[in-house]
CSV table of C-alpha atoms in Angstrom, one decimal:
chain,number,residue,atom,x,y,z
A,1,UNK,CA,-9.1,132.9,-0.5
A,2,UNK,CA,-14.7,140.0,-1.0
A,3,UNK,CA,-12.2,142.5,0.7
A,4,UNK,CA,-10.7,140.1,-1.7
A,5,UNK,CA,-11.2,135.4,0.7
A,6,UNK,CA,-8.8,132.6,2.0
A,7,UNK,CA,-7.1,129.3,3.7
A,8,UNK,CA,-6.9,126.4,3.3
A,9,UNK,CA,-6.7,126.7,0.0
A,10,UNK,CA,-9.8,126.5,-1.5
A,11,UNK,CA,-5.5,126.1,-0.3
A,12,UNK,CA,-7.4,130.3,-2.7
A,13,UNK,CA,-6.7,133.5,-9.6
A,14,UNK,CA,-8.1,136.0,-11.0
A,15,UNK,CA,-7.6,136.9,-14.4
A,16,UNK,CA,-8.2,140.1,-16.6
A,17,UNK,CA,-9.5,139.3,-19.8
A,18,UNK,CA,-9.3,141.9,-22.6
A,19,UNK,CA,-10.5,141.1,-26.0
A,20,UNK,CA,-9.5,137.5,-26.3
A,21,UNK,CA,-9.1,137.0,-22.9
A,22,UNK,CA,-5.5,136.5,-23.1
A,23,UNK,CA,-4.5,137.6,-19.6
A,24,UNK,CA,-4.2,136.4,-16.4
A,25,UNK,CA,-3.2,136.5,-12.7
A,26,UNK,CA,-4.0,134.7,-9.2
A,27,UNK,CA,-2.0,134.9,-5.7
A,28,UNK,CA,-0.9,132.6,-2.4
A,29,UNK,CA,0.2,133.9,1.2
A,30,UNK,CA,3.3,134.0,2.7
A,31,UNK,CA,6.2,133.0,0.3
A,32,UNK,CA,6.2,132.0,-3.2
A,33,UNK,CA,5.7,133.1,-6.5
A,34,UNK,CA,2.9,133.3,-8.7
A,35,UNK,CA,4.1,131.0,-11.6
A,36,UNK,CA,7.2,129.4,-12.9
A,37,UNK,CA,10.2,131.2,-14.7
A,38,UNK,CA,8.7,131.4,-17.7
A,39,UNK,CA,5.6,132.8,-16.8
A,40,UNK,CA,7.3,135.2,-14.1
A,41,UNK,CA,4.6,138.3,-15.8
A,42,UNK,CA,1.4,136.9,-15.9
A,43,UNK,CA,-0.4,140.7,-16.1
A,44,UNK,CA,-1.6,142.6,-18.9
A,45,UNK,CA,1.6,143.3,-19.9
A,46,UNK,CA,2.8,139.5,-21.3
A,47,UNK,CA,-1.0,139.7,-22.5
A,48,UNK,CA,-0.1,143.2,-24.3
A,49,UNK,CA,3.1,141.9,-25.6
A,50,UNK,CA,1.7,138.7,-27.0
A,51,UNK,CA,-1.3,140.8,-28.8
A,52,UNK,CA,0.9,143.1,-30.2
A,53,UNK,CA,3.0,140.7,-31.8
A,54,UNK,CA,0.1,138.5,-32.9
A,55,UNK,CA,-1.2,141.3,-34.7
A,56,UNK,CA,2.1,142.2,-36.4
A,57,UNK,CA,2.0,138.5,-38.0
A,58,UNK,CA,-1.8,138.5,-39.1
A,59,UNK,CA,-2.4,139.7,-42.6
A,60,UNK,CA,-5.2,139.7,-44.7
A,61,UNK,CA,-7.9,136.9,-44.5
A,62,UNK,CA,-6.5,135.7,-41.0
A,63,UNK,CA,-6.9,139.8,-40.1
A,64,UNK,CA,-10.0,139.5,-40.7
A,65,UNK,CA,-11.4,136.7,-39.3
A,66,UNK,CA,-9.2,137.6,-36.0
A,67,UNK,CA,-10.9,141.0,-36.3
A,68,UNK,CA,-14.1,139.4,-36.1
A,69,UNK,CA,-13.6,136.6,-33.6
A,70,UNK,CA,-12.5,139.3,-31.2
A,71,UNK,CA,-14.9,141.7,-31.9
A,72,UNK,CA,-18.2,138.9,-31.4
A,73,UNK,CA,-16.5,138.0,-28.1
A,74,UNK,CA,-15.6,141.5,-26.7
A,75,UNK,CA,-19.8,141.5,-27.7
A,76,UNK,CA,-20.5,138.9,-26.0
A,77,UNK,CA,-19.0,139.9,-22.9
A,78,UNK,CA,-20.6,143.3,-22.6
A,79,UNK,CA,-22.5,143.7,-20.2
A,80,UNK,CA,-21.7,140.5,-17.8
A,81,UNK,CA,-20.7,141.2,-14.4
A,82,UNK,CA,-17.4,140.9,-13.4
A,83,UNK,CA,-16.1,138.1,-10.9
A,84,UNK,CA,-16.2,140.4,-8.1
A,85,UNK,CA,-19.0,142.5,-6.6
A,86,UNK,CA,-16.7,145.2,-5.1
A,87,UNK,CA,-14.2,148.0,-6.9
A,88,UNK,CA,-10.7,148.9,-6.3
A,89,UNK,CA,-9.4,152.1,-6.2
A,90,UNK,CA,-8.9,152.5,-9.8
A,91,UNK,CA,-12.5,151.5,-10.3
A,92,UNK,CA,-14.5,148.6,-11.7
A,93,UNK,CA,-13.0,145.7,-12.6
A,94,UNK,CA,-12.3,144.9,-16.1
A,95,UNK,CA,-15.0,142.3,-17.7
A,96,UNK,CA,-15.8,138.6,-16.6
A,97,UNK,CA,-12.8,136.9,-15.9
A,98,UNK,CA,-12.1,133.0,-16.8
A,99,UNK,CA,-9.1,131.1,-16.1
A,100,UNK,CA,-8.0,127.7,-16.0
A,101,UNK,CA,-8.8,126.4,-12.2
A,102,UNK,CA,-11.5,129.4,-11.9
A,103,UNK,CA,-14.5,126.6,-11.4
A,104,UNK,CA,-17.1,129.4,-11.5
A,105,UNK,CA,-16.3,130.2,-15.0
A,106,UNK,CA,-18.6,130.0,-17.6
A,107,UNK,CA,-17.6,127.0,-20.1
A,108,UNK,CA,-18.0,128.8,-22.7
A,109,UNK,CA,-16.4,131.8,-21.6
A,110,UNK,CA,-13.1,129.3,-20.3
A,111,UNK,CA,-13.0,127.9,-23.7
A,112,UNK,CA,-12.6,131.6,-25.1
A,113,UNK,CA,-10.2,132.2,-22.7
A,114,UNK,CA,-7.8,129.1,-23.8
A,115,UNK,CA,-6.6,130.3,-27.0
A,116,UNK,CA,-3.0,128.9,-27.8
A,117,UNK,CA,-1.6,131.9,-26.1
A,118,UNK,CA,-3.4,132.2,-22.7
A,119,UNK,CA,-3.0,128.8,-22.3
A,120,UNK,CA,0.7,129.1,-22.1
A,121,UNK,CA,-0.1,131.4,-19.2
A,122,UNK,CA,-2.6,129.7,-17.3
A,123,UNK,CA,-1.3,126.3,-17.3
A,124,UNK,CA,1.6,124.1,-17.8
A,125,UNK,CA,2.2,120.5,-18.6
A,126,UNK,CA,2.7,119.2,-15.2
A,127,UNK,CA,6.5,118.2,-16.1
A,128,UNK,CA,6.9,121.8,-16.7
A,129,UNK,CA,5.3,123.0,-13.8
A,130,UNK,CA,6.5,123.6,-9.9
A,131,UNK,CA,5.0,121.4,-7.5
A,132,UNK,CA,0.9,120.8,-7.1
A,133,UNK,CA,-1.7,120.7,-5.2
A,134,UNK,CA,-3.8,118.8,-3.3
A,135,UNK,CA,-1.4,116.9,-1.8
A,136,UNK,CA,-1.7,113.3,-0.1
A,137,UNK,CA,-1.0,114.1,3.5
A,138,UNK,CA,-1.5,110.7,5.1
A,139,UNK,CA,1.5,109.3,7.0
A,140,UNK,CA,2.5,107.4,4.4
A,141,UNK,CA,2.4,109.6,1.4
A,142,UNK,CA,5.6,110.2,-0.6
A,143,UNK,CA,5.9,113.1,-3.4
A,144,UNK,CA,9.1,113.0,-6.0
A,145,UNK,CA,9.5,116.3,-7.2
A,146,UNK,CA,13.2,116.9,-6.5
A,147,UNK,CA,15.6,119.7,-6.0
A,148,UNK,CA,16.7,119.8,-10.0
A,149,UNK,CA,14.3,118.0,-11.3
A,150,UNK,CA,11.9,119.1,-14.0
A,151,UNK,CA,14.3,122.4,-13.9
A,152,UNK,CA,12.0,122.8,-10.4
A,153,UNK,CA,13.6,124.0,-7.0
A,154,UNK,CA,11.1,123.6,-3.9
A,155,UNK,CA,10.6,126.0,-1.8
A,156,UNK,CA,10.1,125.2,2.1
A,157,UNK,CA,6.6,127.1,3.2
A,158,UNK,CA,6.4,129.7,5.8
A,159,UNK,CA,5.7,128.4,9.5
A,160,UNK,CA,2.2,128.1,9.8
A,161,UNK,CA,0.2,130.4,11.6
A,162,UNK,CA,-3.5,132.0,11.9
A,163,UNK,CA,-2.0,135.3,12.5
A,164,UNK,CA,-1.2,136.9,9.3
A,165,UNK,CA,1.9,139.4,8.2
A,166,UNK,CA,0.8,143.3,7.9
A,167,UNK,CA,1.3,143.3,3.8
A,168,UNK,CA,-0.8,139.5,3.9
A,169,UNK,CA,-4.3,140.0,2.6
A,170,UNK,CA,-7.9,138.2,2.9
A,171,UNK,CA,-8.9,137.9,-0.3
A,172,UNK,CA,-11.5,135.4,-0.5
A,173,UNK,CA,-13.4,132.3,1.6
A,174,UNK,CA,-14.1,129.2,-0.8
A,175,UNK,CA,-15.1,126.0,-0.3
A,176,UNK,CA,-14.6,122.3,-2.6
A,177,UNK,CA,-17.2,119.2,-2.5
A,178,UNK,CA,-15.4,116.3,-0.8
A,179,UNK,CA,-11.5,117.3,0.5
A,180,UNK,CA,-9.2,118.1,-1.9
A,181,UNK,CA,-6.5,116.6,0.5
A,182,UNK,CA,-6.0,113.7,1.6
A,183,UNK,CA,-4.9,113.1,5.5
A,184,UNK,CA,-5.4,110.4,7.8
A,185,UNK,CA,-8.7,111.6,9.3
A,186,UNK,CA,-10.3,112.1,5.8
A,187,UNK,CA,-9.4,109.2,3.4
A,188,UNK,CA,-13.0,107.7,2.1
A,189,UNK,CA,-13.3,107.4,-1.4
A,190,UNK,CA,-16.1,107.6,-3.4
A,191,UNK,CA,-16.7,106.1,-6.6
A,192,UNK,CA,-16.4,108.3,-9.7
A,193,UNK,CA,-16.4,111.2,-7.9
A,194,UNK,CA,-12.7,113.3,-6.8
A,195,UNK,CA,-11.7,114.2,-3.4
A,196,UNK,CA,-12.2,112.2,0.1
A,197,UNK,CA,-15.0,112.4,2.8
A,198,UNK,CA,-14.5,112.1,7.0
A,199,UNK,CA,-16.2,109.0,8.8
A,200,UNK,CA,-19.8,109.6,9.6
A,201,UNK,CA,-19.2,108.6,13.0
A,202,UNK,CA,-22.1,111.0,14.6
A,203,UNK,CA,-24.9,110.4,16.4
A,204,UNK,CA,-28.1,109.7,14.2
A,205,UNK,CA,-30.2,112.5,14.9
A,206,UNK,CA,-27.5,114.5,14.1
A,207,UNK,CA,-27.6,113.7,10.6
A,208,UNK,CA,-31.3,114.8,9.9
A,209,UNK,CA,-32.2,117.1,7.1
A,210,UNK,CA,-31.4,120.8,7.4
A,211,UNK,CA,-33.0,123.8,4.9
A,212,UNK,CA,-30.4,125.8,4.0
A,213,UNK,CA,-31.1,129.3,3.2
A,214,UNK,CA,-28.4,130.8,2.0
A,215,UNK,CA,-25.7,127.7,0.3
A,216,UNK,CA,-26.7,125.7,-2.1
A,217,UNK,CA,-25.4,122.2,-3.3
A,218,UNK,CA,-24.6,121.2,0.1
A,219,UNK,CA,-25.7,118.8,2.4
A,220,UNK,CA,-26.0,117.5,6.2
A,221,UNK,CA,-23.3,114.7,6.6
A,222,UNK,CA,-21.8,116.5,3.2
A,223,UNK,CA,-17.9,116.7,3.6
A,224,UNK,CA,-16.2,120.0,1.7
A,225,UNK,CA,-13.0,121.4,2.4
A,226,UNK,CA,-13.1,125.5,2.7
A,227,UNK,CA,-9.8,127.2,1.5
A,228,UNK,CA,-9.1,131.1,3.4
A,229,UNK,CA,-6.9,132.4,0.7
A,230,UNK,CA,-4.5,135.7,1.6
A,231,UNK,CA,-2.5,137.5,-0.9
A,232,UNK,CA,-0.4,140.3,-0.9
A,233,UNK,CA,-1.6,141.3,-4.1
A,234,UNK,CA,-4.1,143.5,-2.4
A,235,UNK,CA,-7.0,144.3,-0.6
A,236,UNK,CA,-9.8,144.1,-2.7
A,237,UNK,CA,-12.1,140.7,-1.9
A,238,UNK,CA,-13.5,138.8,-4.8
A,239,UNK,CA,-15.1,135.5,-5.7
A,240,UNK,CA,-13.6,132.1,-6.3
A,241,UNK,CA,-9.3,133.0,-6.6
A,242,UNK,CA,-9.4,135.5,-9.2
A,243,UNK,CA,-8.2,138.4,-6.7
A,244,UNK,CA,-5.3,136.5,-5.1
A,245,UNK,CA,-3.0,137.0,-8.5
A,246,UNK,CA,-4.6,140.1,-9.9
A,247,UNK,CA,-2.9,143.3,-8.3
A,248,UNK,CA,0.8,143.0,-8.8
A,249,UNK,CA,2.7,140.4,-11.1
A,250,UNK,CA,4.0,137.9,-8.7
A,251,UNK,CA,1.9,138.1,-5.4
A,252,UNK,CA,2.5,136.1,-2.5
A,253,UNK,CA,-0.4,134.1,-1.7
A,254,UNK,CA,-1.2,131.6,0.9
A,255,UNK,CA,-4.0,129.4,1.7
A,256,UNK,CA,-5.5,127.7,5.2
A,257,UNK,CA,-7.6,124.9,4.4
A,258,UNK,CA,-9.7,123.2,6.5
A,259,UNK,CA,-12.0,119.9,5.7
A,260,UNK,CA,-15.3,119.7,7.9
A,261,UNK,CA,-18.0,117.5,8.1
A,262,UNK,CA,-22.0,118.9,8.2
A,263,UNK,CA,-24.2,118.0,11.1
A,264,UNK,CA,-27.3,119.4,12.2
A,265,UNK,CA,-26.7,120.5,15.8
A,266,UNK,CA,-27.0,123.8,17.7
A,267,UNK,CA,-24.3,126.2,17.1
A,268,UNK,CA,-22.1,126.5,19.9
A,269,UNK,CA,-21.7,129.4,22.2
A,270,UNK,CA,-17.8,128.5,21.6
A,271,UNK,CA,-18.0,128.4,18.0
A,272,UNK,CA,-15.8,129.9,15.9
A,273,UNK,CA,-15.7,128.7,12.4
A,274,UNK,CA,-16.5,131.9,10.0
A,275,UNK,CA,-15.7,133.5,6.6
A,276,UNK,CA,-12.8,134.8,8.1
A,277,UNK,CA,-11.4,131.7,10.0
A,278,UNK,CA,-10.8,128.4,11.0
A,279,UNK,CA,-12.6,126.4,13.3
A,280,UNK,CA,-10.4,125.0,16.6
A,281,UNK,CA,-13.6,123.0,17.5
A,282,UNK,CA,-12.8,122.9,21.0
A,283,UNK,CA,-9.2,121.5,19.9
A,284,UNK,CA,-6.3,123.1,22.0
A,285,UNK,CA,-4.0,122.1,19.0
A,286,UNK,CA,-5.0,122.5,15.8
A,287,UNK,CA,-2.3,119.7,14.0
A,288,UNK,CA,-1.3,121.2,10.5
A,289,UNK,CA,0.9,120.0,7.3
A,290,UNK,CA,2.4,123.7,5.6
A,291,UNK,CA,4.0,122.7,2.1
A,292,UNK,CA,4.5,124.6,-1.2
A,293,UNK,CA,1.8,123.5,-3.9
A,294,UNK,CA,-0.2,125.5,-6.5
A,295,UNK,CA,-3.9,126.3,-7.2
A,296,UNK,CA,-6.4,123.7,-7.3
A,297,UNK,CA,-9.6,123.1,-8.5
A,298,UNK,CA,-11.4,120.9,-11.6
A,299,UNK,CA,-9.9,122.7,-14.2
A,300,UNK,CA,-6.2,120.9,-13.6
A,301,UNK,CA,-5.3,117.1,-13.8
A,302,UNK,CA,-2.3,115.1,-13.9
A,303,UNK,CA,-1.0,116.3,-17.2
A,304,UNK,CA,-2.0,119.9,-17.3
A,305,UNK,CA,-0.7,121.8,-14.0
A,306,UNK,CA,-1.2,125.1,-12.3
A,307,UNK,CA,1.5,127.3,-13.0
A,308,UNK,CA,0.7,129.2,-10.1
A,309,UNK,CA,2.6,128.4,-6.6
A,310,UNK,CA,1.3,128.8,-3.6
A,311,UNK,CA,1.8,128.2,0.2
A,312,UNK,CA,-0.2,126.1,2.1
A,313,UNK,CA,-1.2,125.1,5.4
A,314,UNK,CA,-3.5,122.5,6.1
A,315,UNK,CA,-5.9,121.2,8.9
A,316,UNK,CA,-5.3,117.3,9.0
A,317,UNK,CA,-8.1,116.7,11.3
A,318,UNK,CA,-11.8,116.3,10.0
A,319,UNK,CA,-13.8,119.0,11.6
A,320,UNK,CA,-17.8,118.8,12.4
A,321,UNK,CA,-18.9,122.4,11.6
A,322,UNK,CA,-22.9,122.9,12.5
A,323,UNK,CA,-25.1,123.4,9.4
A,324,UNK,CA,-26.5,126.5,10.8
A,325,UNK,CA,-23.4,127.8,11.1
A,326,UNK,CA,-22.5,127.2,7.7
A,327,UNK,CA,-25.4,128.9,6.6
A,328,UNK,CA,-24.1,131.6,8.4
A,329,UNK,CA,-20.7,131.7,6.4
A,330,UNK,CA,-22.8,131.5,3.0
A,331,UNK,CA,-25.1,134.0,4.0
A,332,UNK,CA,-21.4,136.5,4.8
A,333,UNK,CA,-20.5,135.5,1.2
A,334,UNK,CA,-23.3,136.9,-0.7
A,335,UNK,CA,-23.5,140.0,1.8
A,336,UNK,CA,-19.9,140.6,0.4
A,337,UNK,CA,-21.0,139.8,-3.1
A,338,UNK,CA,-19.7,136.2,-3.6
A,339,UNK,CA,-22.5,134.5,-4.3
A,340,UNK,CA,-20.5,132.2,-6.6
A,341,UNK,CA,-18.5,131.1,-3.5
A,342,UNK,CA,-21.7,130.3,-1.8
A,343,UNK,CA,-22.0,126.7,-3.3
A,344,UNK,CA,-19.3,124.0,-3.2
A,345,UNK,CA,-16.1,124.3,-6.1
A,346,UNK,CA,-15.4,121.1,-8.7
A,347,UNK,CA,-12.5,119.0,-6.6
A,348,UNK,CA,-9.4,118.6,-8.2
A,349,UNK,CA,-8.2,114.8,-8.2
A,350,UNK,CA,-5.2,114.5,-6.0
A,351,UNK,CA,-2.1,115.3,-7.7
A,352,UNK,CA,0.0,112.3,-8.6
A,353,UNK,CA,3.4,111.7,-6.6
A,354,UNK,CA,5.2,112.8,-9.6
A,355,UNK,CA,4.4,116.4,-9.2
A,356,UNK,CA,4.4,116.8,-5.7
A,357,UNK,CA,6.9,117.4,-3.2
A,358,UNK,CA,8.6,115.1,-1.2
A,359,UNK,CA,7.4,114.1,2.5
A,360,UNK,CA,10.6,116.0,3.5
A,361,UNK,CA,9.3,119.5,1.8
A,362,UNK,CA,6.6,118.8,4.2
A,363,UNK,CA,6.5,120.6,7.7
A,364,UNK,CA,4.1,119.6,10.6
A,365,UNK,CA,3.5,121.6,13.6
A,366,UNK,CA,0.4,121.8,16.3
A,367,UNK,CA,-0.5,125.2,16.0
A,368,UNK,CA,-2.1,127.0,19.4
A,369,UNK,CA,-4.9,129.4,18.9
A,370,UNK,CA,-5.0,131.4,16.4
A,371,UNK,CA,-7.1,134.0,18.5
A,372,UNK,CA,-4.4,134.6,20.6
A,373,UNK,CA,-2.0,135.3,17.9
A,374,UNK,CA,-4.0,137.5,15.9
């Protein structure tokens, strides 16, 4: 979720970093806010506040060695580019940004970027936090996060639709090894390894080795599941989902997300799976689960959550997607400079019951082609 890329939800954070990289920000579609309560101002002003009265406590030694801490970071970071390859209208953006669910931040940089007081921005323990994401969407799933509980009211997500509201952004196209969901049509488990794959259950010579030129880390017969992420935090399109959050304090963001399986076959004349869309696959239906979850990715587990909420709406059925074609979509990401997109995301483990909503917070529709409601 780059004229800033999205749905399903990659189901999608970017975060300005100044200094100590205190700061950050990130963005979902239709309804929702970015964050919980407490964390309402995720910008550069909470980060401004918290500096100021950091520095108002620090005396002496602890100056010091703050001073210079800061100073071989700010360093460090000269120089790097920045998460995304195009400006705003108020210019470049401000140095590398790392953020907790960002999986194309460097390590090093993210463990910078965790000090005790961005941490309280970009995460939560998950009995803290509103509801998560990925969500089991099998039949016979069941999510407990109540009206009350955990100080947490749910929110129902928007209707579904491809067609987007005027102030609804794309913001960036992403896509995660393995689904990050869980449905009926894509439950195989692997060992030691998060996420769920689709049934191989393709003819053989469609599974023969294809040379990509363009992604890397991907595979024929690979499953991933790509994430369209829209905010209305702006216009500008960036890598990974750092420019979902990163205009206004509490965008709106939401996220398609569809799970496909790789085979090596023509691409058809029909086809119409891109960096801006879902594939219908020659489906007349597309069947969809739209719930209210958060960011993903393999910087969040069961016990520290994504503050961040976000809308989602979700393919249920596992789709075969040509490997030419996806070529095609990696070769779109680094001609709109997200080459960090172009290569599968870590998969976040599917979020425990506890912190998810409730089948009933669940909608289900069969959506009809998005082309005719664009």
């Amino acid at each position: 979720m780059k004229f800033s890329t999205a749905f399903l939800l990659g189901l999608a954070l970017s975060t300005s970093v100044e200094g100590s990289r205190s700061r950050g920000l990130k963005g979902s579609m239709s309804t929702g806010t970015a964050g919980d309560d407490d964390a309402a101002s995720m910008m550069s002003m909470k980060g401004k506040k918290a500096k100021g009265k950091k520095s108002k406590k620090t005396k002496g030694k602890k100056a010091k060695k703050a001073k210079g801490k800061k100073a071989k970071k700010a360093k460090k970071s000269k120089g790097k580019k920045g998460p995304s390859g195009d400006y705003d209208d108020d210019g470049p953006p401000p140095a590398p940004t790392a953020i907790a669910g960002d999986d194309d931040a460097d390590p090093d940089d993210l463990e910078d970027a965790l000090d005790a007081d961005a941490t309280a921005l970009l995460t939560r323990p998950c009995n803290v936090a509103r509801p998560q994401a990925p969500r089991d969407l099998s039949t016979d799933s069941s999510g407990l996060v109540v009206e009350g509980s955990n100080s947490i009211t749910p929110m129902k997500a928007s209707p579904p639709s491809w067609a987007l509201e005027p102030s609804m952004f794309h913001v960036n196209t992403h896509f995660h090894e393995g689904s990050e969901h869980k449905s009926d049509s894509y439950n195989i488990e692997r060992d030691g390894e998060n996420g769920f794959w689709c049934p191989i259950d393709v003819p053989v010579d469609q599974m023969e080795k294809y040379v990509f030129q363009y992604c890397t880390g991907v595979e024929v017969g690979g499953t991933y599941e790509f994430h369209w992420v829209h905010s209305s935090g702006g216009r500008v399109f960036g890598a990974g989902l750092g420019n979902a959050f990163s205009l206004v304090n509490n965008p709106s963001v939401q996220v398609w997300a569809q799970t496909i399986l790789v085979v090596n076959t023509p691409v058809a004349s029909d086809s119409d799976f891109s960096i801006d869309s879902p594939s219908m696959n020659g489906r007349e239906f597309i069947p969809v689960s739209s719930y209210i979850g958060s960011t993903t990715g393999g910087s969040y587990n069961n016990k520290l959550c994504s503050p961040y909420e976000v809308s989602w709406t979700v393919d249920t059925d596992c789709v075969t997607v040509s490997a030419e074609q996806l070529d095609e979509v990696c070769k779109d990401l680094i001609e709109r400079g997200l080459e960090a997109d172009a290569h599968p995301h870590k998969t976040r483990k599917l979020v425990a019951p506890e912190w998810t909503v409730p089948t009933s917070e669940v909608e289900m529709y069969e959506i009809y082609s998005y082309v005719d409601q664009a």
